């Protein structure tokens, strides 16, 4: 026997990493290593508060989760070694549309009608069971990863505590006059039957899609302009039957050119080569000379179009980088169009229902689906093109590839629809949240993370907090059936005190639909009956409140004060600036007027790719901008061209 063989035990030729890891974990269990680790600094005077961003408990963990969780564990271990007291609390995100969509898939459902026929109570129970199942699985996966957390005390965003703390936040917003019911055009998923907030789309909701684009002519009806047409271009033909105006830029130069069949066409100077080729130019005029012209709409024969005056309006957002430099305006189908309708007092036609189906009054389009169909032969856009061709209004058709918003849960192409939703007014909060944002140390330094958040805060629109769905935060808004006055209830106790009906049916249940919907209160204005709106909340409310709900803000103010604000939050980059960080900042500003964390670290090796803050369009755009917004790799928010 050689000396070497005496010192080292021979090892096999194969390395079984999995077996080694399992043996190591078994050793930790045997030695109670995790329990000893968690208790080690329990009496320490200094504390280190880590706030875990909840993982969505909807599927097994992926490798990207393991990566982020390794960083979280590493930081907590380091501070354990420094002798600091910690909470070691992991969180699960447990409510919202993402879970509903998976349960719908399990049940083979395709739309909301099937859920209601199945029973909202059974459906919500299945959603809860699904998150319980995957939270348990993710817990086991995390233990297997060697992550040492206080797994018996994880937080769940579907807990009563979490939901009721959001109620307190919303009641405070209402006290400050920030909650309102808005009538506006919002991006809408016709499959899920719900609106999407702009921040949900800004972060992950665009796909490159080819659509049919149409150039059509609209005959001018103002005397003295016989034989003249306005040319407009659209990639959303379904909106043409709701056209009420055409917009030009006052400052752009427009040309009257020789068209076909004895007609003369108005197009912008910059679009002429693209739209009218080498047609001879008959006249030149600035856009302001076209403002006020009236024209014949593309679907004037429809009942809904009776009495609508079609006019040319001025809009300084019109550019001639795409299309004809004359923009078709349908206020029921676009956010900017709707804003223009308010400004100019235009008619608003509201063409489609929650499933994207044309309502009555739209002739042959009534009953048809407005969005993209799986079978192209059923595409309403083709029939609209054929109809316009028959009427002699179609000038050109083409395919157009552009970034188009899709539902981030189910992939369905979105439509824009006039809706009644609930919002938090962000203008009064813009500066206070920005101030709080500046108090946080954003790491890594030097890559503009703080500026990135501030940029979003400068440009964000109001926060749409409602969803017409089933499993989520029950928005605590009760509306009087007699006088329509509404109130925001701030806690379970307040609801119990105010309840005049249905408390017994609700008691013993979580504050979810349908059980919470049984509770009626007396109207604070007229004494009549108030019922809860049936909407559920935006899921980012659930994750945004955890700096309060998980630290016993409701029940133990001293404990909350001890652990708030956190010292450290870390999440992967990019993707949180407009959702979790934003929700945390907004809720922390309203509830405490201080940051939810002292330091925020964006973990990624690719963070350096984005080295400048990007101009964010203030609202989701459907139109070409005068100049395209700049973008960074990995965080681009393209405008959706028309
Ligand atoms: Zn959807
Ligand atoms: Zn009332």
Coordinates of C-alpha atoms and ligand atoms in Angstrom, one line a residue:
X1 CA 0.0 0.0 0.0
X2 CA 1.4 3.4 -1.0
X3 CA 1.4 6.4 1.3
X4 CA -1.2 8.1 -0.9
X5 CA -3.7 5.2 -0.5
X6 CA -3.4 5.4 3.2
X7 CA -4.3 9.2 3.3
X8 CA -7.1 9.3 0.7
X9 CA -10.0 7.0 0.3
X10 CA -10.4 6.0 -3.3
X11 CA -13.3 7.6 -5.1
X12 CA -15.3 6.1 -7.9
X13 CA -14.9 7.2 -11.5
X14 CA -18.4 8.7 -11.6
X15 CA -19.5 11.9 -9.9
X16 CA -23.2 11.6 -8.8
X17 CA -24.0 15.2 -7.9
X18 CA -27.6 14.5 -7.1
X19 CA -26.7 11.8 -4.7
X20 CA -24.1 14.0 -3.0
X21 CA -26.7 16.8 -2.6
X22 CA -29.3 14.5 -1.2
X23 CA -26.8 13.1 1.3
X24 CA -25.9 16.6 2.3
X25 CA -29.5 17.6 2.8
X26 CA -30.0 14.4 4.9
X27 CA -27.1 15.3 7.0
X28 CA -28.6 18.8 7.6
X29 CA -31.9 17.2 8.6
X30 CA -30.1 14.8 11.0
X31 CA -28.2 17.6 12.6
X32 CA -31.2 20.0 12.8
X33 CA -29.0 22.4 10.9
X34 CA -31.9 24.5 9.6
X35 CA -33.7 24.9 12.9
X36 CA -30.4 25.8 14.6
X37 CA -29.6 28.3 11.8
X38 CA -33.1 30.0 12.0
X39 CA -32.8 30.3 15.8
X40 CA -29.2 31.2 16.1
X41 CA -29.6 35.0 16.2
X42 CA -33.1 35.1 17.8
X43 CA -31.8 37.1 20.8
X44 CA -29.5 39.4 18.8
X45 CA -30.1 43.1 19.3
X46 CA -29.5 44.2 15.7
X47 CA -32.0 43.0 13.0
X48 CA -31.8 42.6 9.3
X49 CA -35.1 42.8 7.6
X50 CA -35.4 41.1 4.3
X51 CA -38.7 41.3 2.3
X52 CA -39.3 38.5 0.0
X53 CA -41.0 39.1 -3.3
X54 CA -43.7 36.4 -3.7
X55 CA -43.2 33.6 -6.2
X56 CA -46.4 32.8 -8.2
X57 CA -47.7 29.6 -6.8
X58 CA -49.1 28.4 -10.1
X59 CA -46.6 25.9 -11.5
X60 CA -43.5 24.1 -10.5
X61 CA -40.4 26.3 -10.0
X62 CA -38.3 27.0 -13.1
X63 CA -34.5 27.3 -13.2
X64 CA -34.9 31.1 -13.4
X65 CA -36.6 31.0 -10.0
X66 CA -33.8 28.9 -8.6
X67 CA -31.4 31.5 -9.6
X68 CA -33.2 34.4 -7.9
X69 CA -33.9 32.4 -4.8
X70 CA -30.2 31.4 -4.5
X71 CA -29.3 35.1 -4.3
X72 CA -32.0 35.7 -1.7
X73 CA -30.7 32.8 0.4
X74 CA -27.1 34.0 0.0
X75 CA -27.9 37.4 1.4
X76 CA -29.8 36.1 4.3
X77 CA -27.0 33.6 5.1
X78 CA -24.4 36.4 5.0
X79 CA -26.4 38.4 7.5
X80 CA -27.0 35.4 9.7
X81 CA -23.2 35.0 9.8
X82 CA -23.0 38.7 10.9
X83 CA -25.1 37.7 13.9
X84 CA -28.3 39.6 12.9
X85 CA -31.8 38.7 13.8
X86 CA -34.0 37.9 10.7
X87 CA -37.5 36.8 9.7
X88 CA -36.6 34.2 7.0
X89 CA -40.1 34.5 5.5
X90 CA -40.8 33.3 2.1
X91 CA -43.9 34.5 0.1
X92 CA -46.3 33.0 -2.4
X93 CA -48.4 35.0 -4.8
X94 CA -51.8 33.2 -4.7
X95 CA -54.5 35.3 -6.4
X96 CA -55.4 36.5 -9.8
X97 CA -56.1 35.8 -13.4
X98 CA -53.0 33.7 -13.9
X99 CA -54.4 31.1 -11.6
X100 CA -57.9 31.3 -13.0
X101 CA -56.6 30.7 -16.5
X102 CA -54.7 27.5 -15.5
X103 CA -57.8 26.2 -13.7
X104 CA -59.9 27.1 -16.8
X105 CA -57.5 25.0 -18.8
X106 CA -57.7 22.1 -16.4
X107 CA -61.5 22.2 -16.7
X108 CA -61.4 22.7 -20.5
X109 CA -63.2 26.0 -20.2
X110 CA -62.9 28.7 -22.9
X111 CA -64.9 31.6 -21.5
X112 CA -66.6 33.2 -18.5
X113 CA -70.0 31.8 -19.2
X114 CA -68.7 28.3 -18.5
X115 CA -67.3 29.4 -15.2
X116 CA -70.6 30.9 -14.1
X117 CA -72.5 27.8 -15.2
X118 CA -70.0 25.6 -13.2
X119 CA -70.4 27.8 -10.1
X120 CA -68.2 30.6 -8.9
X121 CA -67.8 28.9 -5.5
X122 CA -66.5 25.7 -6.9
X123 CA -64.3 27.5 -9.4
X124 CA -62.7 29.7 -6.6
X125 CA -62.2 26.6 -4.4
X126 CA -60.3 24.9 -7.3
X127 CA -58.2 28.1 -7.7
X128 CA -57.3 28.0 -4.0
X129 CA -56.6 24.3 -4.1
X130 CA -54.3 24.9 -7.1
X131 CA -52.2 27.5 -5.3
X132 CA -52.0 25.3 -2.2
X133 CA -50.7 22.4 -4.3
X134 CA -48.1 24.4 -6.0
X135 CA -47.0 26.4 -3.0
X136 CA -46.3 23.0 -1.3
X137 CA -44.4 21.8 -4.3
X138 CA -42.4 24.9 -4.6
X139 CA -41.6 24.6 -0.9
X140 CA -40.2 21.1 -1.4
X141 CA -38.3 22.3 -4.5
X142 CA -36.8 25.1 -2.5
X143 CA -35.7 22.9 0.3
X144 CA -34.1 20.6 -2.2
X145 CA -32.3 23.6 -3.6
X146 CA -30.8 24.1 -0.1
X147 CA -32.7 27.3 0.6
X148 CA -33.0 27.8 4.4
X149 CA -36.2 29.6 5.2
X150 CA -38.9 29.4 7.9
X151 CA -41.0 27.3 5.7
X152 CA -43.8 26.8 8.4
X153 CA -44.4 30.6 8.3
X154 CA -44.4 31.5 4.6
X155 CA -46.9 34.2 3.6
X156 CA -49.7 33.7 1.1
X157 CA -51.2 36.7 -0.7
X158 CA -54.7 35.1 -0.6
X159 CA -54.7 35.2 3.2
X160 CA -57.4 37.1 5.0
X161 CA -54.7 39.3 6.5
X162 CA -53.3 40.2 3.1
X163 CA -56.7 41.0 1.6
X164 CA -57.9 43.0 4.5
X165 CA -54.7 45.1 4.6
X166 CA -55.4 46.0 1.0
X167 CA -58.8 47.1 2.0
X168 CA -57.2 49.4 4.5
X169 CA -55.0 50.8 1.7
X170 CA -57.9 51.4 -0.6
X171 CA -59.9 53.0 2.2
X172 CA -57.1 55.4 2.8
X173 CA -56.9 56.2 -0.9
X174 CA -60.6 56.9 -0.9
X175 CA -60.3 59.1 2.2
X176 CA -57.8 61.2 0.1
X177 CA -60.2 61.3 -2.9
X178 CA -58.0 59.1 -5.1
X179 CA -60.4 56.3 -5.9
X180 CA -62.8 56.9 -8.8
X181 CA -64.9 55.0 -11.3
X182 CA -63.7 55.8 -14.8
X183 CA -65.4 55.5 -18.1
X184 CA -62.6 55.0 -20.6
X185 CA -61.2 52.9 -23.4
X186 CA -58.9 50.2 -22.1
X187 CA -57.1 47.2 -23.5
X188 CA -59.4 44.2 -23.2
X189 CA -58.9 40.5 -23.5
X190 CA -62.0 39.1 -25.2
X191 CA -61.3 35.6 -24.1
X192 CA -60.7 36.4 -20.4
X193 CA -63.5 39.0 -20.6
X194 CA -61.4 41.5 -18.6
X195 CA -59.6 44.8 -19.0
X196 CA -55.8 45.0 -18.6
X197 CA -54.0 47.8 -16.9
X198 CA -51.4 49.6 -18.9
X199 CA -48.7 48.4 -16.7
X200 CA -49.6 44.8 -17.3
X201 CA -49.2 45.4 -21.0
X202 CA -46.1 47.6 -20.8
X203 CA -44.2 44.8 -19.1
X204 CA -44.9 41.7 -21.1
X205 CA -47.7 42.1 -23.5
X206 CA -46.5 42.6 -27.1
X207 CA -46.0 40.2 -30.0
X208 CA -45.0 40.7 -33.6
X209 CA -48.2 40.1 -35.5
X210 CA -49.1 40.6 -39.2
X211 CA -52.5 42.2 -39.7
X212 CA -54.5 43.2 -42.7
X213 CA -54.0 46.9 -43.4
X214 CA -56.5 48.9 -45.4
X215 CA -56.2 52.3 -47.2
X216 CA -59.6 53.7 -47.8
X217 CA -61.0 56.9 -49.2
X218 CA -63.6 59.1 -47.5
X219 CA -65.4 61.5 -49.9
X220 CA -65.3 65.1 -48.7
X221 CA -68.8 66.5 -48.5
X222 CA -68.0 70.2 -47.9
X223 CA -69.2 72.2 -50.9
X224 CA -66.4 73.3 -53.2
X225 CA -64.5 70.1 -52.6
X226 CA -66.4 67.8 -55.0
X227 CA -64.4 64.8 -56.3
X228 CA -62.0 65.1 -53.3
X229 CA -61.3 62.2 -50.9
X230 CA -59.4 62.0 -47.6
X231 CA -57.2 58.8 -47.6
X232 CA -56.9 57.0 -44.3
X233 CA -55.1 53.9 -43.3
X234 CA -55.8 51.4 -40.6
X235 CA -54.5 48.0 -39.3
X236 CA -57.7 47.6 -37.2
X237 CA -60.5 47.4 -39.9
X238 CA -63.1 46.4 -37.2
X239 CA -62.9 49.9 -35.9
X240 CA -64.0 51.5 -39.2
X241 CA -67.7 51.1 -38.5
X242 CA -67.2 53.3 -35.4
X243 CA -65.4 56.1 -37.3
X244 CA -66.6 59.6 -36.4
X245 CA -63.7 61.8 -37.3
X246 CA -60.4 62.1 -39.2
X247 CA -57.4 63.8 -37.7
X248 CA -54.7 65.8 -39.4
X249 CA -51.7 67.7 -38.0
X250 CA -52.1 71.4 -38.3
X251 CA -48.5 71.8 -39.1
X252 CA -47.9 69.0 -41.6
X253 CA -48.1 69.8 -45.3
X254 CA -50.8 68.0 -47.3
X255 CA -51.1 67.4 -51.0
X256 CA -54.1 67.0 -53.2
X257 CA -53.0 64.4 -55.8
X258 CA -54.6 62.8 -58.8
X259 CA -56.4 59.6 -57.7
X260 CA -58.2 56.9 -59.6
X261 CA -61.6 57.1 -61.4
X262 CA -61.6 60.9 -61.6
X263 CA -61.1 61.3 -57.8
X264 CA -58.5 63.5 -56.1
X265 CA -56.9 62.3 -52.9
X266 CA -55.7 64.2 -49.9
X267 CA -52.5 62.7 -48.3
X268 CA -49.7 64.2 -46.3
X269 CA -46.5 65.3 -48.1
X270 CA -44.4 62.7 -46.3
X271 CA -46.7 59.8 -47.2
X272 CA -47.3 60.7 -50.8
X273 CA -44.6 58.4 -52.4
X274 CA -45.7 55.5 -50.2
X275 CA -49.5 56.0 -50.8
X276 CA -49.9 57.6 -54.1
X277 CA -46.6 56.8 -55.9
X278 CA -45.9 59.3 -58.7
X279 CA -49.4 60.7 -59.0
X280 CA -49.3 64.3 -60.0
X281 CA -49.8 67.0 -57.3
X282 CA -52.7 69.3 -57.9
X283 CA -52.5 71.4 -54.7
X284 CA -50.6 71.9 -51.5
X285 CA -52.1 73.0 -48.2
X286 CA -51.1 73.0 -44.5
X287 CA -53.2 70.7 -42.3
X288 CA -55.0 73.5 -40.7
X289 CA -56.8 74.2 -44.0
X290 CA -58.3 70.8 -43.9
X291 CA -59.6 71.1 -40.4
X292 CA -63.4 71.5 -40.3
X293 CA -64.0 69.7 -43.6
X294 CA -66.9 67.2 -43.5
X295 CA -66.8 63.8 -45.1
X296 CA -68.9 60.7 -45.8
X297 CA -68.1 57.9 -43.3
X298 CA -67.2 54.4 -44.4
X299 CA -70.3 52.8 -42.9
X300 CA -72.9 55.6 -42.9
X301 CA -75.6 53.1 -43.8
X302 CA -75.4 51.5 -40.3
X303 CA -78.1 52.4 -37.7
X304 CA -75.5 53.4 -35.2
X305 CA -74.0 55.9 -37.6
X306 CA -77.3 57.8 -38.1
X307 CA -76.9 61.4 -37.0
X308 CA -73.1 61.3 -36.7
X309 CA -71.3 64.2 -38.4
X310 CA -67.9 63.2 -39.7
X311 CA -65.4 66.1 -39.5
X312 CA -61.7 66.7 -39.8
X313 CA -60.1 67.7 -36.6
X314 CA -56.6 68.8 -35.6
X315 CA -54.4 66.6 -33.5
X316 CA -50.7 67.3 -33.0
X317 CA -49.8 63.6 -32.5
X318 CA -50.5 62.9 -36.1
X319 CA -47.3 62.0 -38.0
X320 CA -46.7 60.8 -41.5
X321 CA -44.2 58.1 -40.8
X322 CA -46.8 55.5 -41.4
X323 CA -50.2 55.6 -43.2
X324 CA -51.5 58.6 -45.0
X325 CA -50.9 61.4 -42.5
X326 CA -54.7 61.4 -41.9
X327 CA -55.8 59.3 -38.9
X328 CA -59.1 57.6 -38.6
X329 CA -60.7 58.3 -35.2
X330 CA -63.1 55.9 -33.5
X331 CA -63.5 57.1 -29.9
X332 CA -65.1 53.8 -28.6
X333 CA -62.0 51.8 -29.8
X334 CA -58.9 53.8 -28.7
X335 CA -57.7 55.6 -25.6
X336 CA -56.4 58.6 -27.5
X337 CA -59.5 58.7 -29.7
X338 CA -61.7 58.8 -26.6
X339 CA -59.6 61.7 -25.2
X340 CA -60.1 63.5 -28.5
X341 CA -63.9 62.8 -28.3
X342 CA -63.9 64.6 -24.9
X343 CA -61.9 67.5 -26.3
X344 CA -64.0 68.0 -29.4
X345 CA -67.4 66.7 -28.3
X346 CA -67.4 63.9 -30.8
X347 CA -69.9 61.1 -30.9
X348 CA -68.7 57.9 -29.2
X349 CA -69.8 54.6 -30.7
X350 CA -69.2 51.6 -28.5
X351 CA -69.1 48.7 -30.9
X352 CA -68.3 45.5 -29.0
X353 CA -69.3 43.6 -25.9
X354 CA -67.1 41.9 -23.3
X355 CA -66.5 38.9 -25.6
X356 CA -65.4 41.1 -28.5
X357 CA -68.7 40.6 -30.3
X358 CA -70.3 43.5 -32.3
X359 CA -73.4 44.8 -30.7
X360 CA -76.8 45.6 -32.3
X361 CA -76.8 48.4 -34.9
X362 CA -73.8 47.4 -36.8
X363 CA -75.6 45.7 -39.7
X364 CA -74.0 42.5 -40.9
X365 CA -71.1 42.9 -38.4
X366 CA -73.5 42.5 -35.5
X367 CA -72.9 39.2 -33.8
X368 CA -69.4 38.8 -35.5
X369 CA -66.2 38.6 -33.4
X370 CA -64.1 41.7 -33.9
X371 CA -60.7 40.3 -32.8
X372 CA -58.4 37.9 -34.6
X373 CA -59.8 34.4 -35.2
X374 CA -57.9 31.1 -35.3
X375 CA -59.5 30.4 -38.7
X376 CA -58.5 33.3 -41.0
X377 CA -61.6 32.7 -43.1
X378 CA -63.7 33.8 -40.2
X379 CA -61.7 37.0 -39.9
X380 CA -64.1 40.0 -39.9
X381 CA -61.4 42.2 -41.3
X382 CA -61.6 40.3 -44.7
X383 CA -65.3 40.8 -44.9
X384 CA -65.0 44.5 -44.0
X385 CA -62.4 44.9 -46.8
X386 CA -64.8 43.2 -49.2
X387 CA -67.7 45.4 -48.1
X388 CA -65.6 48.6 -48.6
X389 CA -64.4 47.3 -52.0
X390 CA -68.1 46.8 -53.0
X391 CA -68.8 50.3 -52.0
X392 CA -65.8 51.6 -54.0
X393 CA -64.0 52.9 -51.0
X394 CA -61.1 50.6 -50.8
X395 CA -57.9 52.1 -52.2
X396 CA -55.3 49.5 -51.2
X397 CA -54.9 46.5 -49.0
X398 CA -51.7 45.0 -47.6
X399 CA -50.2 42.9 -44.8
X400 CA -48.6 44.8 -42.0
X401 CA -46.3 43.4 -39.4
X402 CA -46.3 45.3 -36.1
X403 CA -46.0 44.9 -32.3
X404 CA -49.5 44.3 -31.1
X405 CA -50.6 43.8 -27.5
X406 CA -51.7 40.3 -26.4
X407 CA -53.2 39.1 -23.1
X408 CA -50.2 38.2 -20.9
X409 CA -52.1 35.3 -19.5
X410 CA -53.8 33.6 -22.4
X411 CA -52.0 35.1 -25.5
X412 CA -55.3 36.3 -27.1
X413 CA -54.9 39.5 -29.1
X414 CA -56.3 42.4 -27.2
X415 CA -59.0 44.8 -28.4
X416 CA -59.7 48.3 -27.1
X417 CA -63.0 48.7 -25.5
X418 CA -65.1 51.3 -23.7
X419 CA -65.4 50.2 -20.1
X420 CA -66.4 51.2 -16.6
X421 CA -63.5 50.4 -14.3
X422 CA -62.1 51.6 -11.0
X423 CA -59.0 53.6 -10.8
X424 CA -56.6 55.1 -8.3
X425 CA -55.7 58.7 -9.4
X426 CA -52.0 58.9 -9.7
X427 CA -51.4 62.6 -10.4
X428 CA -51.5 63.6 -6.7
X429 CA -49.2 60.6 -5.8
X430 CA -46.6 61.2 -8.6
X431 CA -44.4 63.5 -6.6
X432 CA -44.8 61.8 -3.1
X433 CA -43.9 58.4 -4.6
X434 CA -41.0 59.9 -6.5
X435 CA -39.7 61.4 -3.3
X436 CA -39.9 58.0 -1.6
X437 CA -38.2 56.4 -4.6
X438 CA -35.2 58.8 -4.2
X439 CA -34.7 57.7 -0.6
X440 CA -33.9 54.1 -1.7
X441 CA -30.4 52.9 -2.6
X442 CA -30.8 51.3 -6.0
X443 CA -28.1 48.7 -6.8
X444 CA -26.1 48.1 -9.0
X445 CA -25.2 51.8 -9.0
X446 CA -24.4 53.7 -12.2
X447 CA -26.9 51.9 -14.5
X448 CA -29.8 54.3 -14.0
X449 CA -32.2 52.1 -12.0
X450 CA -33.6 54.9 -9.8
X451 CA -34.0 57.0 -12.9
X452 CA -35.8 54.1 -14.6
X453 CA -38.3 54.0 -11.8
X454 CA -38.7 57.8 -11.7
X455 CA -39.2 57.8 -15.5
X456 CA -42.2 55.4 -15.1
X457 CA -43.6 57.5 -12.2
X458 CA -43.4 60.6 -14.3
X459 CA -45.3 59.0 -17.2
X460 CA -47.7 56.4 -15.6
X461 CA -51.4 56.8 -16.1
X462 CA -54.0 56.2 -13.4
X463 CA -53.9 52.7 -11.9
X464 CA -56.7 50.5 -13.0
X465 CA -57.4 48.3 -10.0
X466 CA -60.5 46.4 -11.1
X467 CA -61.0 43.2 -13.1
X468 CA -64.3 41.6 -14.1
X469 CA -63.2 38.2 -12.9
X470 CA -63.8 35.7 -10.0
X471 CA -60.7 34.7 -8.0
X472 CA -58.9 37.6 -6.5
X473 CA -59.0 40.4 -3.9
X474 CA -62.7 41.4 -3.5
X475 CA -62.6 45.1 -4.1
X476 CA -64.2 46.6 -1.0
X477 CA -66.4 49.0 -2.8
X478 CA -70.1 48.9 -2.0
X479 CA -72.6 50.8 -4.2
X480 CA -76.1 51.8 -3.2
X481 CA -78.8 50.3 -5.4
X482 CA -81.1 53.3 -4.7
X483 CA -78.9 56.4 -5.0
X484 CA -75.7 54.9 -6.5
X485 CA -73.5 56.4 -3.8
X486 CA -70.5 54.3 -3.1
X487 CA -68.2 53.7 -0.2
X488 CA -64.9 51.9 0.4
X489 CA -64.9 49.6 3.4
X490 CA -61.5 49.5 5.2
X491 CA -61.6 46.3 7.3
X492 CA -63.5 43.2 8.2
X493 CA -64.7 44.7 11.5
X494 CA -66.1 47.8 9.7
X495 CA -68.0 45.5 7.3
X496 CA -69.4 43.4 10.1
X497 CA -70.6 46.6 11.9
X498 CA -72.2 48.0 8.7
X499 CA -73.7 44.7 7.5
X500 CA -77.5 44.5 7.4
X501 CA -77.8 41.3 5.4
X502 CA -75.7 38.3 4.5
X503 CA -73.1 38.3 7.3
X504 CA -74.1 34.8 8.5
X505 CA -73.7 33.5 5.0
X506 CA -70.3 35.0 4.7
X507 CA -69.0 34.3 8.2
X508 CA -66.4 31.5 8.2
X509 CA -65.4 32.1 4.6
X510 CA -62.3 33.9 3.2
X511 CA -63.1 37.3 1.8
X512 CA -63.5 36.0 -1.7
X513 CA -66.3 35.8 -4.2
X514 CA -69.0 34.6 -4.1
X515 CA -69.2 34.5 -0.3
X516 CA -68.3 38.1 0.3
X517 CA -70.9 39.2 -2.3
X518 CA -73.6 38.1 0.1
X519 CA -72.9 40.9 2.5
X520 CA -75.0 44.1 2.1
X521 CA -74.6 47.3 4.1
X522 CA -76.8 50.3 4.7
X523 CA -76.0 53.2 2.3
X524 CA -74.2 56.0 4.2
X525 CA -76.1 58.6 2.1
X526 CA -79.7 57.5 1.8
X527 CA -80.0 54.5 4.1
X528 CA -80.8 52.2 1.2
X529 CA -79.1 48.9 0.4
X530 CA -75.5 48.9 -0.8
X531 CA -74.0 45.8 -2.6
X532 CA -70.4 45.1 -3.4
X533 CA -69.3 45.7 -7.0
X534 CA -68.5 42.2 -8.3
X535 CA -65.0 43.2 -9.6
X536 CA -61.9 41.7 -8.2
X537 CA -58.6 43.5 -7.8
X538 CA -55.5 44.0 -9.8
X539 CA -53.0 41.3 -8.7
X540 CA -50.2 43.8 -8.1
X541 CA -52.2 45.1 -5.2
X542 CA -51.7 41.6 -3.6
X543 CA -48.0 41.7 -3.9
X544 CA -47.6 45.4 -3.2
X545 CA -49.1 45.3 0.3
X546 CA -46.7 42.7 1.7
X547 CA -44.5 45.3 3.5
X548 CA -47.5 45.8 5.7
X549 CA -49.6 42.6 5.7
X550 CA -46.6 40.3 6.5
X551 CA -45.4 42.6 9.2
X552 CA -48.6 42.6 11.3
X553 CA -49.5 46.2 10.4
X554 CA -53.1 45.5 11.3
X555 CA -52.6 43.7 14.6
X556 CA -49.2 44.6 16.1
X557 CA -48.0 48.1 15.2
X558 CA -44.9 47.7 17.4
X559 CA -43.8 44.6 15.5
X560 CA -44.5 46.3 12.2
X561 CA -42.4 49.3 13.3
X562 CA -39.6 47.0 14.3
X563 CA -39.3 45.4 10.9
X564 CA -40.4 48.1 8.5
X565 CA -38.8 49.3 6.3
X566 CA -36.9 46.3 5.1
X567 CA -33.2 46.6 4.7
X568 CA -33.1 44.7 1.5
X569 CA -35.2 43.6 -1.5
X570 CA -33.8 41.8 -4.5
X571 CA -35.5 40.7 -7.6
X572 CA -34.5 39.8 -11.1
X573 CA -34.0 42.5 -13.7
X574 CA -35.9 43.8 -15.7
X575 CA -39.6 43.6 -15.2
X576 CA -40.4 44.8 -11.7
X577 CA -40.1 48.6 -12.2
X578 CA -43.7 48.9 -13.5
X579 CA -45.3 46.3 -11.4
X580 CA -44.0 45.0 -8.1
X581 CA -41.6 47.8 -7.3
X582 CA -44.2 50.3 -8.4
X583 CA -47.0 48.7 -6.4
X584 CA -44.7 48.5 -3.3
X585 CA -43.7 52.2 -3.7
X586 CA -47.3 53.4 -4.3
X587 CA -48.7 51.5 -1.3
X588 CA -45.8 52.3 1.0
X589 CA -46.1 56.0 0.2
X590 CA -49.9 56.1 0.9
X591 CA -49.6 53.9 4.0
X592 CA -46.4 55.2 5.6
X593 CA -44.9 58.0 3.4
X594 CA -41.6 56.2 3.5
X595 CA -39.8 53.6 1.4
X596 CA -40.6 49.9 1.9
X597 CA -36.9 49.1 1.8
X598 CA -33.6 50.9 2.3
X599 CA -31.8 49.0 -0.5
X600 CA -33.1 47.4 -3.6
X601 CA -30.8 45.2 -5.7
X602 CA -31.6 44.1 -9.2
X603 CA -29.9 40.7 -9.7
X604 CA -28.8 39.9 -13.1
X605 CA -25.7 39.6 -15.2
X606 CA -27.6 41.3 -18.1
X607 CA -28.4 44.5 -16.1
X608 CA -25.7 46.3 -17.9
X609 CA -27.4 45.9 -21.2
X610 CA -29.7 48.7 -20.2
X611 CA -27.6 51.7 -19.5
X612 CA -30.0 54.5 -20.0
X613 CA -33.5 55.4 -18.8
X614 CA -36.0 55.1 -21.5
X615 CA -38.8 57.5 -22.4
X616 CA -42.0 55.7 -21.6
X617 CA -45.1 56.6 -23.4
X618 CA -47.5 58.0 -20.8
X619 CA -50.4 55.9 -22.1
X620 CA -50.5 52.9 -24.3
X621 CA -50.3 54.2 -27.8
X622 CA -52.1 53.0 -30.8
X623 CA -50.8 55.5 -33.2
X624 CA -47.4 56.3 -34.7
X625 CA -45.7 58.9 -32.7
X626 CA -44.1 62.0 -34.1
X627 CA -40.8 60.3 -33.2
X628 CA -40.6 56.7 -32.0
X629 CA -39.7 56.2 -28.4
X630 CA -36.2 55.0 -27.7
X631 CA -35.8 51.6 -26.2
X632 CA -33.3 49.4 -24.5
X633 CA -32.8 45.7 -25.1
X634 CA -35.0 43.6 -22.8
X635 CA -37.3 46.4 -21.8
X636 CA -38.7 47.8 -24.9
X637 CA -42.3 49.1 -24.9
X638 CA -43.1 49.6 -28.6
X639 CA -46.0 51.9 -29.5
X640 CA -48.8 50.0 -31.2
X641 CA -49.2 51.5 -34.6
X642 CA -52.5 52.0 -36.1
Ligands
LIG1 ZN1 -56.8 36.6 -21.8
LIG2 ZN1 -78.0 55.4 -1.2

